[in-house]
PDB file of C-alpha atoms and ligand atoms in Angstrom:
ATOM      1  CA  MET A  28     127.235   1.518  48.010  1.00 36.00           C
ATOM      2  CA  THR A  29     126.940   4.049  45.450  1.00 34.00           C
ATOM      3  CA  SER A  30     123.975   5.684  45.450  1.00 37.00           C
ATOM      4  CA  SER A  31     121.463   6.061  42.709  1.00 34.00           C
ATOM      5  CA  LEU A  32     121.055   9.201  42.784  1.00 37.00           C
ATOM      6  CA  GLU A  33     124.588   9.798  42.538  1.00 39.00           C
ATOM      7  CA  ILE A  34     125.926  10.782  38.875  1.00 37.00           C
ATOM      8  CA  ALA A  35     129.146   9.978  37.619  1.00 36.00           C
ATOM      9  CA  THR A  36     130.861  13.346  36.103  1.00 40.00           C
ATOM     10  CA  ALA A  37     134.297  13.841  35.098  1.00 42.00           C
ATOM     11  CA  GLY A  38     135.323  11.112  37.527  1.00 43.00           C
ATOM     12  CA  GLN A  39     133.641  12.703  40.594  1.00 55.00           C
ATOM     13  CA  LYS A  40     130.010  11.624  41.750  1.00 64.00           C
ATOM     14  CA  ILE A  41     127.600  14.320  42.605  1.00 73.00           C
ATOM     15  CA  ASP A  42     124.715  13.256  45.184  1.00 81.00           C
ATOM     16  CA  LEU A  43     121.660  14.115  44.082  1.00 82.00           C
ATOM     17  CA  ASN A  44     120.216  13.753  47.325  1.00 88.00           C
ATOM     18  CA  ARG A  45     122.065  17.071  48.783  1.00 91.00           C
ATOM     19  CA  LEU A  46     120.865  19.108  45.480  1.00 95.00           C
ATOM     20  CA  GLU A  47     117.381  17.844  46.492  1.00 94.00           C
ATOM     21  CA  SER A  48     117.420  18.778  49.666  1.00 95.00           C
ATOM     22  CA  ILE A  49     117.923  22.312  49.237  1.00 96.00           C
ATOM     23  CA  LEU A  50     115.792  22.668  46.002  1.00 96.00           C
ATOM     24  CA  SER A  51     112.650  21.776  48.434  1.00 95.00           C
ATOM     25  CA  LYS A  52     112.805  24.944  50.111  1.00 94.00           C
ATOM     26  CA  TYR A  53     112.615  27.080  47.315  1.00 95.00           C
ATOM     27  CA  TYR A  54     109.843  24.756  45.225  1.00 88.00           C
ATOM     28  CA  LYS A  55     108.475  27.300  42.136  1.00 83.00           C
ATOM     29  CA  ARG A  56     109.496  30.706  44.153  1.00 88.00           C
ATOM     30  CA  GLY A  57     110.981  31.747  40.586  1.00 87.00           C
ATOM     31  CA  ARG A  58     114.013  33.928  39.514  1.00 91.00           C
ATOM     32  CA  ASP A  59     114.084  35.770  43.152  1.00 94.00           C
ATOM     33  CA  ALA A  60     115.122  32.646  44.363  1.00 96.00           C
ATOM     34  CA  LEU A  61     118.616  32.144  41.848  1.00 97.00           C
ATOM     35  CA  ILE A  62     120.847  33.500  43.614  1.00 96.00           C
ATOM     36  CA  SER A  63     120.438  32.472  47.102  1.00 96.00           C
ATOM     37  CA  VAL A  64     119.681  28.330  45.240  1.00 97.00           C
ATOM     38  CA  LEU A  65     122.881  28.658  43.289  1.00 96.00           C
ATOM     39  CA  GLN A  66     124.896  30.464  46.372  1.00 92.00           C
ATOM     40  CA  GLU A  67     124.025  26.942  48.533  1.00 94.00           C
ATOM     41  CA  VAL A  68     124.800  24.812  45.419  1.00 94.00           C
ATOM     42  CA  GLN A  69     128.332  26.370  45.334  1.00 89.00           C
ATOM     43  CA  VAL A  70     128.872  25.755  48.917  1.00 83.00           C
ATOM     44  CA  GLU A  71     127.402  22.150  48.365  1.00 88.00           C
ATOM     45  CA  TYR A  72     129.570  21.203  45.302  1.00 87.00           C
ATOM     46  CA  GLY A  73     132.507  23.861  45.622  1.00 82.00           C
ATOM     47  CA  ARG A  74     131.043  24.505  42.165  1.00 89.00           C
ATOM     48  CA  ILE A  75     127.350  24.254  40.100  1.00 94.00           C
ATOM     49  CA  PRO A  76     127.978  20.629  38.766  1.00 94.00           C
ATOM     50  CA  GLN A  77     126.515  21.526  35.149  1.00 93.00           C
ATOM     51  CA  GLU A  78     123.872  18.294  35.897  1.00 93.00           C
ATOM     52  CA  SER A  79     122.510  20.508  38.505  1.00 95.00           C
ATOM     53  CA  ILE A  80     121.662  23.357  35.717  1.00 96.00           C
ATOM     54  CA  GLU A  81     118.120  21.512  34.667  1.00 95.00           C
ATOM     55  CA  PRO A  82     116.906  20.411  37.859  1.00 95.00           C
ATOM     56  CA  ILE A  83     117.443  24.442  39.662  1.00 97.00           C
ATOM     57  CA  ALA A  84     115.771  25.829  36.120  1.00 96.00           C
ATOM     58  CA  ASP A  85     112.598  23.348  37.013  1.00 95.00           C
ATOM     59  CA  THR A  86     112.112  23.872  40.763  1.00 96.00           C
ATOM     60  CA  LEU A  87     112.308  27.801  40.173  1.00 96.00           C
ATOM     61  CA  ASN A  88     110.469  27.493  36.641  1.00 95.00           C
ATOM     62  CA  LEU A  89     112.802  29.082  34.982  1.00 96.00           C
ATOM     63  CA  PHE A  90     115.121  28.231  31.485  1.00 96.00           C
ATOM     64  CA  PRO A  91     118.372  26.484  31.947  1.00 97.00           C
ATOM     65  CA  SER A  92     119.542  28.965  29.883  1.00 97.00           C
ATOM     66  CA  GLU A  93     118.832  31.294  32.560  1.00 97.00           C
ATOM     67  CA  VAL A  94     120.369  29.684  35.366  1.00 97.00           C
ATOM     68  CA  TYR A  95     123.494  29.247  33.177  1.00 96.00           C
ATOM     69  CA  GLY A  96     123.340  32.684  32.132  1.00 96.00           C
ATOM     70  CA  VAL A  97     124.027  33.875  35.580  1.00 96.00           C
ATOM     71  CA  VAL A  98     126.080  30.954  36.916  1.00 95.00           C
ATOM     72  CA  THR A  99     128.866  32.153  34.226  1.00 93.00           C
ATOM     73  CA  PHE A 100     127.926  35.772  34.601  1.00 91.00           C
ATOM     74  CA  TYR A 101     128.990  36.018  38.472  1.00 88.00           C
ATOM     75  CA  PRO A 102     132.655  35.682  39.764  1.00 78.00           C
ATOM     76  CA  GLN A 103     131.188  33.935  42.909  1.00 79.00           C
ATOM     77  CA  PHE A 104     130.148  31.330  41.311  1.00 89.00           C
ATOM     78  CA  SER A 105     131.917  28.062  39.360  1.00 89.00           C
ATOM     79  CA  LEU A 106     130.920  25.510  36.625  1.00 91.00           C
ATOM     80  CA  THR A 107     134.993  23.629  37.936  1.00 87.00           C
ATOM     81  CA  PRO A 108     135.332  23.047  41.260  1.00 85.00           C
ATOM     82  CA  GLN A 109     136.980  25.806  43.706  1.00 85.00           C
ATOM     83  CA  GLY A 110     139.701  26.027  46.777  1.00 87.00           C
ATOM     84  CA  LYS A 111     138.189  25.803  50.147  1.00 86.00           C
ATOM     85  CA  CYS A 112     139.884  29.486  50.227  1.00 90.00           C
ATOM     86  CA  THR A 113     139.551  31.660  47.307  1.00 90.00           C
ATOM     87  CA  ILE A 114     141.664  34.265  47.479  1.00 95.00           C
ATOM     88  CA  GLN A 115     140.564  37.335  45.361  1.00 94.00           C
ATOM     89  CA  ALA A 116     142.907  39.742  44.905  1.00 97.00           C
ATOM     90  CA  CYS A 117     142.212  43.373  43.797  1.00 97.00           C
ATOM     91  CA  ARG A 118     143.407  44.901  40.571  1.00 96.00           C
ATOM     92  CA  GLY A 119     141.357  48.003  40.157  1.00 96.00           C
ATOM     93  CA  THR A 120     142.744  51.879  39.907  1.00 97.00           C
ATOM     94  CA  THR A 121     143.378  53.003  43.491  1.00 98.00           C
ATOM     95  CA  CYS A 122     144.969  49.270  44.707  1.00 98.00           C
ATOM     96  CA  HIS A 123     146.940  49.276  41.415  1.00 98.00           C
ATOM     97  CA  VAL A 124     148.770  52.375  42.528  1.00 98.00           C
ATOM     98  CA  LYS A 125     149.341  51.394  46.208  1.00 97.00           C
ATOM     99  CA  GLY A 126     151.065  48.417  44.480  1.00 97.00           C
ATOM    100  CA  ALA A 127     149.122  45.644  43.512  1.00 98.00           C
ATOM    101  CA  ASP A 128     151.121  44.125  41.168  1.00 98.00           C
ATOM    102  CA  LYS A 129     153.209  43.035  43.941  1.00 98.00           C
ATOM    103  CA  ILE A 130     150.766  41.690  46.285  1.00 98.00           C
ATOM    104  CA  ILE A 131     149.770  39.481  43.225  1.00 98.00           C
ATOM    105  CA  SER A 132     153.242  37.991  43.014  1.00 98.00           C
ATOM    106  CA  THR A 133     153.298  37.643  46.327  1.00 98.00           C
ATOM    107  CA  ILE A 134     149.570  35.215  45.940  1.00 98.00           C
ATOM    108  CA  GLU A 135     151.367  33.189  42.983  1.00 98.00           C
ATOM    109  CA  ASN A 136     154.718  33.084  44.714  1.00 97.00           C
ATOM    110  CA  THR A 137     153.195  31.809  47.876  1.00 96.00           C
ATOM    111  CA  THR A 138     150.484  29.348  46.007  1.00 96.00           C
ATOM    112  CA  LYS A 139     152.337  28.683  43.028  1.00 96.00           C
ATOM    113  CA  LEU A 140     148.510  29.206  41.120  1.00 97.00           C
ATOM    114  CA  LYS A 141     148.593  31.797  38.685  1.00 95.00           C
ATOM    115  CA  GLU A 142     144.841  33.788  38.234  1.00 93.00           C
ATOM    116  CA  GLY A 143     142.164  31.029  37.605  1.00 89.00           C
ATOM    117  CA  GLU A 144     143.911  28.070  38.857  1.00 92.00           C
ATOM    118  CA  THR A 145     142.508  25.814  41.524  1.00 92.00           C
ATOM    119  CA  SER A 146     145.270  23.873  43.396  1.00 93.00           C
ATOM    120  CA  SER A 147     145.595  20.198  43.239  1.00 91.00           C
ATOM    121  CA  ASP A 148     145.007  19.768  46.503  1.00 90.00           C
ATOM    122  CA  LEU A 149     141.224  21.725  46.759  1.00 88.00           C
ATOM    123  CA  LYS A 150     143.101  24.036  48.635  1.00 91.00           C
ATOM    124  CA  PHE A 151     143.310  27.096  47.309  1.00 94.00           C
ATOM    125  CA  THR A 152     141.650  29.014  44.148  1.00 93.00           C
ATOM    126  CA  PHE A 153     143.386  32.274  42.401  1.00 95.00           C
ATOM    127  CA  LYS A 154     141.445  34.844  41.193  1.00 92.00           C
ATOM    128  CA  THR A 155     141.848  38.522  40.633  1.00 94.00           C
ATOM    129  CA  VAL A 156     138.506  41.013  40.522  1.00 92.00           C
ATOM    130  CA  THR A 157     138.515  44.950  40.220  1.00 91.00           C
ATOM    131  CA  CYS A 158     137.481  47.134  42.663  1.00 93.00           C
ATOM    132  CA  VAL A 159     135.744  45.728  45.446  1.00 92.00           C
ATOM    133  CA  GLY A 160     134.494  49.002  47.310  1.00 94.00           C
ATOM    134  CA  THR A 161     137.561  49.091  50.162  1.00 96.00           C
ATOM    135  CA  CYS A 162     139.800  51.410  48.134  1.00 97.00           C
ATOM    136  CA  ALA A 163     140.283  53.087  51.167  1.00 97.00           C
ATOM    137  CA  LEU A 164     142.151  49.704  52.477  1.00 98.00           C
ATOM    138  CA  ALA A 165     144.615  49.415  48.939  1.00 98.00           C
ATOM    139  CA  PRO A 166     145.591  47.274  48.244  1.00 98.00           C
ATOM    140  CA  VAL A 167     142.783  45.083  49.047  1.00 98.00           C
ATOM    141  CA  MET A 168     142.755  41.302  48.468  1.00 97.00           C
ATOM    142  CA  VAL A 169     139.374  38.956  50.307  1.00 95.00           C
ATOM    143  CA  ILE A 170     139.436  35.651  50.992  1.00 95.00           C
ATOM    144  CA  ASN A 171     136.643  33.968  50.803  1.00 87.00           C
ATOM    145  CA  ASN A 172     134.072  36.926  52.975  1.00 81.00           C
ATOM    146  CA  LYS A 173     136.831  38.567  54.568  1.00 93.00           C
ATOM    147  CA  PHE A 174     138.899  41.213  53.612  1.00 96.00           C
ATOM    148  CA  LEU A 175     141.806  42.223  54.014  1.00 97.00           C
ATOM    149  CA  GLY A 176     143.762  45.832  53.177  1.00 98.00           C
ATOM    150  CA  LYS A 177     146.573  47.985  53.465  1.00 98.00           C
ATOM    151  CA  LEU A 178     148.693  44.818  52.423  1.00 98.00           C
ATOM    152  CA  TYR A 179     152.021  44.478  51.705  1.00 98.00           C
ATOM    153  CA  PRO A 180     154.251  41.007  50.642  1.00 98.00           C
ATOM    154  CA  LYS A 181     154.751  40.468  53.898  1.00 98.00           C
ATOM    155  CA  LYS A 182     151.585  40.703  55.512  1.00 98.00           C
ATOM    156  CA  VAL A 183     150.211  38.823  52.688  1.00 98.00           C
ATOM    157  CA  ALA A 184     152.561  35.770  52.550  1.00 97.00           C
ATOM    158  CA  ASP A 185     152.163  35.568  56.409  1.00 97.00           C
ATOM    159  CA  ILE A 186     148.459  35.389  55.659  1.00 97.00           C
ATOM    160  CA  LEU A 187     147.826  32.444  53.033  1.00 96.00           C
ATOM    161  CA  SER A 188     150.597  30.724  55.562  1.00 95.00           C
ATOM    162  CA  GLN A 189     147.867  30.645  58.058  1.00 94.00           C
ATOM    163  CA  TYR A 190     144.957  29.408  55.704  1.00 93.00           C
ATOM    164  CA  GLU A 191     148.049  26.980  54.562  1.00 88.00           C
ATOM    165  CA  LYS A 192     148.050  25.620  58.219  1.00 85.00           C
ATOM    166  CA  GLY A 193     143.842  25.506  57.873  1.00 73.00           C
TER     167      GLY A 193
HETATM  168  S1  FES B  28     140.488  49.309  43.965  1.00 72.68           S
HETATM  169 FE1  FES B  28     140.371  47.934  45.006  1.00 72.68          FE
HETATM  170  S2  FES B  28     139.187  48.165  46.291  1.00 72.68           S
HETATM  171 FE2  FES B  28     138.586  49.702  45.106  1.00 72.68          FE
END
């Protein structure tokens, strides 16, 4: 049975009970709590649903445009569904010098994704980022919050196959 608190959007249902449970911890806590709320919502739904922007703003006493501004500013947040594993390949200067192009093409060939894409089974999202701050380990990629360095194409393919198996 469909909950009255579910809203159909773009063919997907949003269970607002889960959102309310997150927001109940942050009532009127203001802007300082915004990143924490967004992180929880992103983990819960795999994205920041459009329908959550206004309730988040109401809870924190903010304008919806302020919430939207933060969501669209930080790459860790996304309005569209993200894969279970987010692969971020560094294309900063040091990684570039150390062969980031080969790392990126290995990721593209292995996952069949181009930058910014998510696989249809929602297993992987692939992004590139500028320096992630671990240049000594270049070239680097980050999968979810795990930093993986001193990469070369075979190492990347092996790592991705581990994640593919789940
Ligand atoms: S340039 Fe890649 S970690 Fe700094």
